[in-house]
């Protein structure tokens, strides 16, 4: 492997880390679009079991993002980034070859570990390569590249599933190979050698806690909230999720960066992205099921129908970066949460059993797409404004961990809502849940704005007092 260059070229770094973001976003969308085909291929597995193709990936991703960020801070962000891409490549090939739902879930877990190594290191490498006055622009472009992948994901996923659901995993391989080929040539190694070995046992505790909670939500509809299975899962989740912060307060390099979470803007950003992602994950999963089961669209048509929303993200994310630079992230996050709530309200009021794409589905898609474009880059940019450079890997992992926990819990809640008959009433209950998450995210954005005004935290210069807290 050739040595890293003496000085990172910002444009080349942006291209390489955006390729990894493209990969992760594309994989999320095309696997979700392929979900009905995967469920048909493994006909013996029910909705709850098959949902772990999505949830298993997301739970492991959430659990190992924080230690991955700490490992990158200690051993090198470039090194961990490339290792993550390599693991993701091998896991994608294994997913394509899976012969049972159990093997597919297991290989998706391996994919999650690779993705967990990539995501926090990608943002940290990006922030390191750009000077402070250009970071908002760089984060906006980075988020836009992910949005392009999100826009391509539904139609590309629909096309690939026409051949076989296995192609939704094979399509990752060329992007992975290109990233591995060019990454070593353009990325400069950065690390914080004072960081100790991260708490992997704490990561396992987070995995067990979030996984048990998601399992309880998914299984409650079949077994009942008072069943031994569900009560046991809830008890395990409560113990594990209480133990993780306790251990994090006592470990030298914890899975949860509690000092960073004492920075008000950062922990509010984590709350905002967790709640928003719960709604976003539920929305994506629910819309695929609605289009294929209620309007009886093919997977290809469903994929094409879902493309306009992500396409809106691209220009809006650019605008969001400029707005966040001027006003701070809070008002932009609040606008994003409100846009998602309004878009899903359109579906709640206008969508019925008869197809009404142009007058109901499309307007909601445009509003929710605008919401994603406003929210995601604004939350991601918080890390570079309130933490010092040596903590960017850990800080970005906290944002991404919150995002993934929100996604898995939102999907689990929706599976519980859809349990039994997936009729129009069930979909409307799901939309009502998503509206609620958008409104809570908007209120959290307003809290971030109020905190920023009170503390007068500069947008591009970390506050030294907050950074040390």
Short mmCIF file of C-alpha atoms in Angstrom, two decimals:
data_model
loop_
_atom_site.label_atom_id
_atom_site.label_comp_id
_atom_site.label_asym_id
_atom_site.label_seq_id
_atom_site.Cartn_x
_atom_site.Cartn_y
_atom_site.Cartn_z
CA UNK A 1 0.00 0.00 0.00
CA UNK A 2 1.51 3.35 -0.99
CA UNK A 3 2.17 5.86 1.77
CA UNK A 4 -0.26 8.68 2.39
CA UNK A 5 0.64 12.05 0.93
CA UNK A 6 2.39 14.63 3.10
CA UNK A 7 -0.57 16.98 2.85
CA UNK A 8 -4.16 16.05 2.21
CA UNK A 9 -5.78 17.53 -0.91
CA UNK A 10 -9.21 18.64 0.31
CA UNK A 11 -11.03 17.99 -2.98
CA UNK A 12 -9.58 14.49 -3.33
CA UNK A 13 -10.36 13.67 0.31
CA UNK A 14 -13.93 14.86 -0.18
CA UNK A 15 -14.28 12.61 -3.22
CA UNK A 16 -12.97 9.49 -1.47
CA UNK A 17 -14.93 9.87 1.79
CA UNK A 18 -18.04 10.79 -0.20
CA UNK A 19 -17.67 7.53 -2.14
CA UNK A 20 -17.89 5.65 1.16
CA UNK A 21 -20.93 7.72 2.17
CA UNK A 22 -22.45 7.01 -1.24
CA UNK A 23 -21.91 3.32 -0.62
CA UNK A 24 -23.50 3.30 2.83
CA UNK A 25 -26.51 5.38 1.70
CA UNK A 26 -27.03 3.36 -1.48
CA UNK A 27 -26.91 0.11 0.48
CA UNK A 28 -29.50 1.33 2.98
CA UNK A 29 -31.99 2.37 0.31
CA UNK A 30 -31.63 -0.54 -2.09
CA UNK A 31 -31.84 -3.16 0.67
CA UNK A 32 -35.01 -1.52 2.00
CA UNK A 33 -36.51 -1.45 -1.51
CA UNK A 34 -35.49 -5.10 -1.96
CA UNK A 35 -37.16 -6.08 1.34
CA UNK A 36 -40.37 -7.49 -0.24
CA UNK A 37 -38.29 -9.61 -2.65
CA UNK A 38 -36.08 -10.91 0.18
CA UNK A 39 -39.19 -11.73 2.19
CA UNK A 40 -40.58 -13.69 -0.79
CA UNK A 41 -37.28 -15.51 -1.39
CA UNK A 42 -37.27 -16.79 2.20
CA UNK A 43 -40.99 -17.53 2.38
CA UNK A 44 -40.81 -19.38 5.70
CA UNK A 45 -39.72 -16.24 7.57
CA UNK A 46 -42.35 -13.78 8.82
CA UNK A 47 -42.23 -9.99 8.81
CA UNK A 48 -40.68 -9.81 12.28
CA UNK A 49 -37.91 -12.29 11.42
CA UNK A 50 -37.11 -10.77 8.04
CA UNK A 51 -37.02 -7.28 9.55
CA UNK A 52 -33.73 -8.27 11.20
CA UNK A 53 -32.09 -8.02 7.78
CA UNK A 54 -32.56 -4.29 8.37
CA UNK A 55 -32.57 -4.10 12.17
CA UNK A 56 -29.66 -6.48 12.81
CA UNK A 57 -27.46 -4.34 10.59
CA UNK A 58 -28.56 -1.13 12.25
CA UNK A 59 -28.17 -2.40 15.84
CA UNK A 60 -24.58 -3.55 15.30
CA UNK A 61 -23.80 -0.38 13.38
CA UNK A 62 -25.07 1.70 16.32
CA UNK A 63 -23.21 -0.34 18.94
CA UNK A 64 -19.80 -0.25 17.29
CA UNK A 65 -19.76 3.30 15.90
CA UNK A 66 -18.47 4.79 19.15
CA UNK A 67 -15.57 2.34 19.71
CA UNK A 68 -14.77 2.55 16.00
CA UNK A 69 -14.41 6.32 16.30
CA UNK A 70 -12.15 5.89 19.35
CA UNK A 71 -10.07 3.21 17.60
CA UNK A 72 -9.66 5.59 14.67
CA UNK A 73 -8.58 8.42 16.97
CA UNK A 74 -5.94 6.14 18.54
CA UNK A 75 -4.65 3.99 15.68
CA UNK A 76 -5.29 6.21 12.67
CA UNK A 77 -8.39 7.39 10.85
CA UNK A 78 -7.06 6.57 7.40
CA UNK A 79 -6.13 3.03 8.46
CA UNK A 80 -9.51 2.29 10.05
CA UNK A 81 -11.40 3.86 7.15
CA UNK A 82 -9.70 1.57 4.61
CA UNK A 83 -10.11 -1.47 6.87
CA UNK A 84 -13.82 -0.72 7.16
CA UNK A 85 -14.22 -0.49 3.39
CA UNK A 86 -12.42 -3.85 2.99
CA UNK A 87 -14.68 -5.56 5.57
CA UNK A 88 -17.77 -4.06 3.93
CA UNK A 89 -16.61 -5.41 0.55
CA UNK A 90 -16.20 -8.98 1.79
CA UNK A 91 -19.50 -8.87 3.70
CA UNK A 92 -21.39 -7.57 0.65
CA UNK A 93 -20.15 -10.51 -1.42
CA UNK A 94 -21.16 -12.91 1.39
CA UNK A 95 -24.67 -11.37 1.62
CA UNK A 96 -25.14 -11.94 -2.11
CA UNK A 97 -24.26 -15.62 -1.64
CA UNK A 98 -26.46 -16.23 1.45
CA UNK A 99 -28.63 -19.35 1.24
CA UNK A 100 -30.84 -18.74 4.30
CA UNK A 101 -32.34 -15.83 6.18
CA UNK A 102 -30.10 -16.64 9.16
CA UNK A 103 -26.95 -16.42 7.02
CA UNK A 104 -28.13 -13.21 5.42
CA UNK A 105 -28.71 -11.62 8.84
CA UNK A 106 -25.26 -12.79 9.99
CA UNK A 107 -23.47 -11.39 6.94
CA UNK A 108 -25.41 -8.14 7.29
CA UNK A 109 -23.98 -7.97 10.82
CA UNK A 110 -20.48 -8.20 9.32
CA UNK A 111 -21.42 -5.44 6.88
CA UNK A 112 -22.45 -3.31 9.84
CA UNK A 113 -19.04 -3.66 11.47
CA UNK A 114 -17.37 -2.49 8.25
CA UNK A 115 -19.77 0.45 7.99
CA UNK A 116 -19.15 1.35 11.65
CA UNK A 117 -15.43 1.63 10.89
CA UNK A 118 -16.08 3.83 7.85
CA UNK A 119 -18.62 6.43 8.94
CA UNK A 120 -16.97 8.25 11.88
CA UNK A 121 -13.57 8.14 10.20
CA UNK A 122 -15.02 9.57 6.96
CA UNK A 123 -16.35 12.68 8.69
CA UNK A 124 -13.20 13.10 10.81
CA UNK A 125 -10.97 12.83 7.72
CA UNK A 126 -13.15 15.37 5.95
CA UNK A 127 -13.08 17.87 8.82
CA UNK A 128 -9.32 17.49 9.16
CA UNK A 129 -8.68 18.12 5.45
CA UNK A 130 -10.62 21.40 5.25
CA UNK A 131 -9.87 24.72 6.99
CA UNK A 132 -12.45 25.96 9.47
CA UNK A 133 -14.06 28.49 7.16
CA UNK A 134 -14.76 25.81 4.49
CA UNK A 135 -16.04 23.01 6.72
CA UNK A 136 -19.74 23.92 6.45
CA UNK A 137 -19.44 23.81 2.67
CA UNK A 138 -17.58 20.49 2.75
CA UNK A 139 -20.14 18.88 5.08
CA UNK A 140 -22.93 20.13 2.82
CA UNK A 141 -21.30 18.58 -0.25
CA UNK A 142 -20.64 15.35 1.67
CA UNK A 143 -24.29 15.16 2.72
CA UNK A 144 -25.38 15.93 -0.85
CA UNK A 145 -23.35 12.99 -2.20
CA UNK A 146 -25.15 10.76 0.27
CA UNK A 147 -28.41 12.27 -0.94
CA UNK A 148 -27.54 11.43 -4.55
CA UNK A 149 -27.07 7.83 -3.47
CA UNK A 150 -30.38 7.96 -1.65
CA UNK A 151 -32.06 9.28 -4.80
CA UNK A 152 -30.50 6.55 -6.95
CA UNK A 153 -31.17 3.83 -4.38
CA UNK A 154 -34.91 3.25 -4.94
CA UNK A 155 -34.88 3.11 -8.78
CA UNK A 156 -31.57 1.25 -8.93
CA UNK A 157 -32.81 -1.17 -6.27
CA UNK A 158 -36.00 -1.73 -8.24
CA UNK A 159 -34.03 -2.45 -11.42
CA UNK A 160 -31.61 -4.81 -9.67
CA UNK A 161 -34.40 -6.75 -7.95
CA UNK A 162 -35.93 -7.40 -11.40
CA UNK A 163 -32.90 -9.66 -11.95
CA UNK A 164 -32.39 -10.86 -8.36
CA UNK A 165 -32.35 -9.41 -4.86
CA UNK A 166 -28.73 -10.61 -4.62
CA UNK A 167 -27.66 -7.84 -6.98
CA UNK A 168 -28.44 -5.20 -4.36
CA UNK A 169 -25.35 -6.46 -2.52
CA UNK A 170 -23.15 -7.13 -5.53
CA UNK A 171 -23.56 -3.54 -6.73
CA UNK A 172 -21.46 -2.43 -3.73
CA UNK A 173 -18.33 -4.18 -4.97
CA UNK A 174 -17.15 -1.81 -7.75
CA UNK A 175 -17.55 1.24 -5.48
CA UNK A 176 -15.62 -0.53 -2.71
CA UNK A 177 -12.81 -1.50 -5.07
CA UNK A 178 -12.44 2.06 -6.39
CA UNK A 179 -12.39 3.46 -2.85
CA UNK A 180 -9.71 0.97 -1.81
CA UNK A 181 -7.68 1.82 -4.91
CA UNK A 182 -7.67 5.60 -4.50
CA UNK A 183 -8.04 6.01 -0.73
CA UNK A 184 -4.41 5.18 0.17
CA UNK A 185 -3.19 7.72 -2.37
CA UNK A 186 -5.14 10.77 -1.21
CA UNK A 187 -5.92 10.34 2.50
CA UNK A 188 -3.48 11.69 5.08
CA UNK A 189 -3.19 9.71 8.31
CA UNK A 190 -4.36 11.53 11.44
CA UNK A 191 -4.62 10.22 14.97
CA UNK A 192 -4.69 11.20 18.62
CA UNK A 193 -2.07 8.98 20.21
CA UNK A 194 -3.20 9.79 23.74
CA UNK A 195 -6.49 7.89 23.29
CA UNK A 196 -6.52 4.52 25.05
CA UNK A 197 -8.05 1.22 23.96
CA UNK A 198 -11.84 1.63 23.60
CA UNK A 199 -14.33 -0.25 25.74
CA UNK A 200 -15.47 -3.10 23.50
CA UNK A 201 -17.35 -4.73 26.40
CA UNK A 202 -19.38 -1.54 26.73
CA UNK A 203 -20.12 -1.76 23.00
CA UNK A 204 -21.45 -5.28 23.53
CA UNK A 205 -23.64 -3.94 26.33
CA UNK A 206 -25.04 -1.27 24.00
CA UNK A 207 -25.63 -3.95 21.35
CA UNK A 208 -27.50 -6.15 23.83
CA UNK A 209 -29.55 -3.26 25.22
CA UNK A 210 -30.70 -1.78 21.91
CA UNK A 211 -31.16 -5.22 20.35
CA UNK A 212 -33.27 -6.47 23.26
CA UNK A 213 -35.44 -3.34 23.18
CA UNK A 214 -35.99 -3.68 19.42
CA UNK A 215 -36.78 -7.39 19.88
CA UNK A 216 -39.38 -6.59 22.53
CA UNK A 217 -41.06 -4.02 20.29
CA UNK A 218 -41.15 -6.41 17.33
CA UNK A 219 -42.39 -9.44 19.28
CA UNK A 220 -44.94 -7.68 21.49
CA UNK A 221 -47.64 -7.76 18.79
CA UNK A 222 -47.38 -11.56 18.46
CA UNK A 223 -46.78 -12.53 22.09
CA UNK A 224 -48.36 -9.66 24.02
CA UNK A 225 -46.69 -7.10 26.28
CA UNK A 226 -47.26 -9.31 29.31
CA UNK A 227 -45.64 -12.42 27.85
CA UNK A 228 -42.51 -13.89 29.42
CA UNK A 229 -40.58 -13.39 26.16
CA UNK A 230 -41.31 -9.68 25.91
CA UNK A 231 -40.91 -8.97 29.63
CA UNK A 232 -37.55 -10.77 29.65
CA UNK A 233 -36.36 -8.77 26.64
CA UNK A 234 -37.45 -5.51 28.29
CA UNK A 235 -35.67 -6.45 31.51
CA UNK A 236 -32.47 -7.27 29.62
CA UNK A 237 -32.73 -3.98 27.72
CA UNK A 238 -33.25 -1.97 30.92
CA UNK A 239 -30.29 -3.57 32.71
CA UNK A 240 -27.94 -3.28 29.71
CA UNK A 241 -28.88 0.31 28.85
CA UNK A 242 -28.46 1.36 32.50
CA UNK A 243 -25.12 -0.46 32.78
CA UNK A 244 -23.54 1.12 29.68
CA UNK A 245 -23.50 4.73 31.02
CA UNK A 246 -22.39 3.45 34.43
CA UNK A 247 -19.46 1.65 32.82
CA UNK A 248 -18.75 4.58 30.50
CA UNK A 249 -18.32 6.87 33.52
CA UNK A 250 -15.61 4.53 34.87
CA UNK A 251 -13.74 3.41 31.75
CA UNK A 252 -10.78 5.38 30.39
CA UNK A 253 -12.06 5.17 26.80
CA UNK A 254 -15.82 4.53 27.13
CA UNK A 255 -18.33 3.52 24.50
CA UNK A 256 -20.32 6.66 25.34
CA UNK A 257 -18.31 9.87 25.41
CA UNK A 258 -20.04 11.30 28.50
CA UNK A 259 -17.81 14.42 28.76
CA UNK A 260 -18.65 15.29 25.15
CA UNK A 261 -22.33 14.75 25.89
CA UNK A 262 -22.06 17.40 28.61
CA UNK A 263 -21.71 19.90 25.76
CA UNK A 264 -25.37 20.96 25.50
CA UNK A 265 -25.40 21.49 21.74
CA UNK A 266 -23.93 18.05 21.11
CA UNK A 267 -26.32 16.05 23.28
CA UNK A 268 -29.28 17.99 21.92
CA UNK A 269 -28.03 17.20 18.41
CA UNK A 270 -27.88 13.51 19.38
CA UNK A 271 -31.49 13.67 20.60
CA UNK A 272 -32.61 15.49 17.44
CA UNK A 273 -30.97 13.01 15.07
CA UNK A 274 -32.19 9.97 17.05
CA UNK A 275 -35.82 11.12 16.98
CA UNK A 276 -35.64 12.32 13.38
CA UNK A 277 -34.03 9.05 12.25
CA UNK A 278 -36.73 7.02 13.99
CA UNK A 279 -39.26 8.76 11.78
CA UNK A 280 -37.09 8.60 8.67
CA UNK A 281 -36.38 4.86 9.04
CA UNK A 282 -40.05 4.15 9.66
CA UNK A 283 -41.03 6.30 6.68
CA UNK A 284 -38.71 4.55 4.23
CA UNK A 285 -39.64 1.05 5.41
CA UNK A 286 -43.36 1.84 5.56
CA UNK A 287 -43.56 3.48 2.13
CA UNK A 288 -42.07 0.46 0.38
CA UNK A 289 -44.63 -1.79 2.05
CA UNK A 290 -47.49 0.63 1.33
CA UNK A 291 -46.74 0.94 -2.38
CA UNK A 292 -46.31 -2.81 -2.89
CA UNK A 293 -49.20 -3.98 -0.68
CA UNK A 294 -51.85 -1.22 -0.90
CA UNK A 295 -51.31 0.15 -4.41
CA UNK A 296 -49.90 -3.19 -5.65
CA UNK A 297 -46.94 -1.53 -7.41
CA UNK A 298 -44.05 -3.66 -8.59
CA UNK A 299 -40.77 -3.17 -6.75
CA UNK A 300 -39.43 -1.28 -9.78
CA UNK A 301 -42.39 1.12 -9.84
CA UNK A 302 -42.17 1.54 -6.05
CA UNK A 303 -38.49 2.38 -6.37
CA UNK A 304 -39.14 4.98 -9.05
CA UNK A 305 -41.99 6.44 -6.98
CA UNK A 306 -39.67 6.98 -4.01
CA UNK A 307 -36.90 8.73 -5.99
CA UNK A 308 -38.19 12.36 -6.03
CA UNK A 309 -37.87 12.82 -2.27
CA UNK A 310 -34.16 11.99 -2.09
CA UNK A 311 -33.52 14.07 -5.23
CA UNK A 312 -34.80 17.16 -3.39
CA UNK A 313 -32.19 16.53 -0.68
CA UNK A 314 -29.31 17.46 -3.00
CA UNK A 315 -30.02 21.20 -3.53
CA UNK A 316 -31.60 21.63 -0.10
CA UNK A 317 -28.52 20.20 1.67
CA UNK A 318 -26.38 22.85 -0.03
CA UNK A 319 -28.76 25.56 1.15
CA UNK A 320 -28.78 24.05 4.65
CA UNK A 321 -25.00 24.36 4.93
CA UNK A 322 -25.13 28.08 4.15
CA UNK A 323 -28.09 28.67 6.46
CA UNK A 324 -26.43 26.81 9.33
CA UNK A 325 -23.30 28.93 8.86
CA UNK A 326 -25.35 32.11 9.25
CA UNK A 327 -27.92 31.18 11.88
CA UNK A 328 -26.47 28.14 13.61
CA UNK A 329 -27.78 24.58 13.20
CA UNK A 330 -30.80 24.83 15.51
CA UNK A 331 -33.25 26.77 13.33
CA UNK A 332 -32.32 24.67 10.28
CA UNK A 333 -32.88 21.42 12.20
CA UNK A 334 -36.24 22.77 13.44
CA UNK A 335 -37.29 23.59 9.87
CA UNK A 336 -36.25 20.08 8.75
CA UNK A 337 -38.31 18.38 11.43
CA UNK A 338 -41.34 20.52 10.60
CA UNK A 339 -40.98 19.79 6.87
CA UNK A 340 -41.02 16.05 7.54
CA UNK A 341 -44.07 16.36 9.79
CA UNK A 342 -45.94 18.38 7.15
CA UNK A 343 -45.03 15.98 4.34
CA UNK A 344 -46.27 12.92 6.22
CA UNK A 345 -49.41 14.82 7.27
CA UNK A 346 -50.21 15.13 3.55
CA UNK A 347 -50.14 11.33 3.29
CA UNK A 348 -52.17 10.94 6.45
CA UNK A 349 -54.92 13.19 5.08
CA UNK A 350 -54.91 12.38 1.36
CA UNK A 351 -53.57 8.88 0.68
CA UNK A 352 -56.05 6.03 0.41
CA UNK A 353 -56.46 2.61 -1.20
CA UNK A 354 -56.71 4.10 -4.71
CA UNK A 355 -53.41 5.30 -6.23
CA UNK A 356 -53.03 9.09 -6.06
CA UNK A 357 -49.34 9.62 -6.65
CA UNK A 358 -49.31 13.12 -8.18
CA UNK A 359 -51.76 14.67 -5.74
CA UNK A 360 -50.77 12.91 -2.50
CA UNK A 361 -47.59 10.83 -2.54
CA UNK A 362 -45.45 13.26 -4.55
CA UNK A 363 -46.16 16.43 -2.51
CA UNK A 364 -45.34 14.53 0.68
CA UNK A 365 -42.16 13.18 -0.92
CA UNK A 366 -40.97 16.68 -1.81
CA UNK A 367 -41.60 18.00 1.70
CA UNK A 368 -39.95 15.04 3.47
CA UNK A 369 -36.99 15.23 1.08
CA UNK A 370 -36.55 18.90 1.96
CA UNK A 371 -36.67 17.92 5.63
CA UNK A 372 -33.85 15.42 5.21
CA UNK A 373 -31.75 17.96 3.31
CA UNK A 374 -32.19 20.54 6.06
CA UNK A 375 -31.65 18.22 9.03
CA UNK A 376 -28.88 15.75 8.19
CA UNK A 377 -26.02 18.13 7.22
CA UNK A 378 -26.95 20.56 9.99
CA UNK A 379 -26.66 17.86 12.66
CA UNK A 380 -23.46 16.43 11.15
CA UNK A 381 -21.83 19.87 11.16
CA UNK A 382 -22.32 20.30 14.91
CA UNK A 383 -19.27 18.14 15.71
CA UNK A 384 -16.80 20.53 14.07
CA UNK A 385 -18.24 23.54 15.90
CA UNK A 386 -18.25 22.42 19.55
CA UNK A 387 -15.45 19.84 19.88
CA UNK A 388 -11.68 20.19 19.43
CA UNK A 389 -10.08 18.37 16.48
CA UNK A 390 -8.76 15.37 18.50
CA UNK A 391 -12.37 14.57 19.51
CA UNK A 392 -13.95 14.71 16.06
CA UNK A 393 -13.84 10.94 15.56
CA UNK A 394 -15.52 10.27 18.89
CA UNK A 395 -17.98 13.13 18.44
CA UNK A 396 -19.08 12.07 14.97
CA UNK A 397 -19.49 8.51 16.23
CA UNK A 398 -21.90 9.79 18.91
CA UNK A 399 -24.00 11.53 16.25
CA UNK A 400 -24.00 8.43 14.05
CA UNK A 401 -24.71 6.09 16.99
CA UNK A 402 -27.75 8.19 17.89
CA UNK A 403 -28.87 8.15 14.27
CA UNK A 404 -28.66 4.36 14.01
CA UNK A 405 -30.35 3.73 17.37
CA UNK A 406 -33.18 5.97 16.24
CA UNK A 407 -33.47 4.14 12.93
CA UNK A 408 -33.66 0.68 14.47
CA UNK A 409 -36.20 1.71 17.11
CA UNK A 410 -38.32 3.55 14.54
CA UNK A 411 -38.36 0.49 12.29
CA UNK A 412 -39.16 -1.76 15.25
CA UNK A 413 -42.08 0.46 16.29
CA UNK A 414 -43.42 0.35 12.75
CA UNK A 415 -43.16 -3.46 12.61
CA UNK A 416 -45.18 -3.55 15.84
CA UNK A 417 -47.78 -1.17 14.36
CA UNK A 418 -48.03 -3.26 11.18
CA UNK A 419 -48.26 -6.60 12.98
CA UNK A 420 -51.18 -8.67 11.78
CA UNK A 421 -53.10 -7.17 8.86
CA UNK A 422 -51.23 -4.45 6.98
CA UNK A 423 -54.37 -2.52 6.16
CA UNK A 424 -54.85 1.20 5.51
CA UNK A 425 -55.64 1.87 9.18
CA UNK A 426 -52.28 0.38 10.19
CA UNK A 427 -50.42 2.56 7.67
CA UNK A 428 -52.22 5.63 8.97
CA UNK A 429 -51.14 4.79 12.52
CA UNK A 430 -47.60 4.52 11.20
CA UNK A 431 -47.82 7.93 9.52
CA UNK A 432 -49.15 9.47 12.74
CA UNK A 433 -46.10 8.08 14.57
CA UNK A 434 -43.77 9.65 11.97
CA UNK A 435 -45.51 13.03 12.25
CA UNK A 436 -44.83 12.92 15.98
CA UNK A 437 -41.12 12.27 15.48
CA UNK A 438 -40.86 15.21 13.08
CA UNK A 439 -42.48 17.56 15.57
CA UNK A 440 -40.23 16.40 18.43
CA UNK A 441 -37.15 16.87 16.22
CA UNK A 442 -38.35 20.40 15.38
CA UNK A 443 -38.74 21.26 19.07
CA UNK A 444 -35.24 19.91 19.76
CA UNK A 445 -33.88 22.11 16.99
CA UNK A 446 -35.46 25.11 18.67
CA UNK A 447 -33.82 24.07 21.95
CA UNK A 448 -30.44 23.97 20.17
CA UNK A 449 -31.07 27.47 18.83
CA UNK A 450 -32.02 28.77 22.29
CA UNK A 451 -28.93 27.22 23.84
CA UNK A 452 -26.68 28.73 21.19
CA UNK A 453 -28.11 32.21 21.78
CA UNK A 454 -27.68 31.86 25.54
CA UNK A 455 -24.10 30.61 25.36
CA UNK A 456 -23.08 32.64 22.29
CA UNK A 457 -21.17 29.68 20.90
CA UNK A 458 -19.40 30.69 17.65
CA UNK A 459 -20.43 28.57 14.67
CA UNK A 460 -16.96 27.79 13.37
CA UNK A 461 -14.73 28.15 16.45
CA UNK A 462 -15.06 25.58 19.26
CA UNK A 463 -15.80 27.22 22.59
CA UNK A 464 -12.80 26.38 24.82
CA UNK A 465 -14.92 26.02 27.94
CA UNK A 466 -17.44 23.71 26.25
CA UNK A 467 -14.67 21.77 24.54
CA UNK A 468 -13.04 20.98 27.88
CA UNK A 469 -16.28 20.01 29.61
#
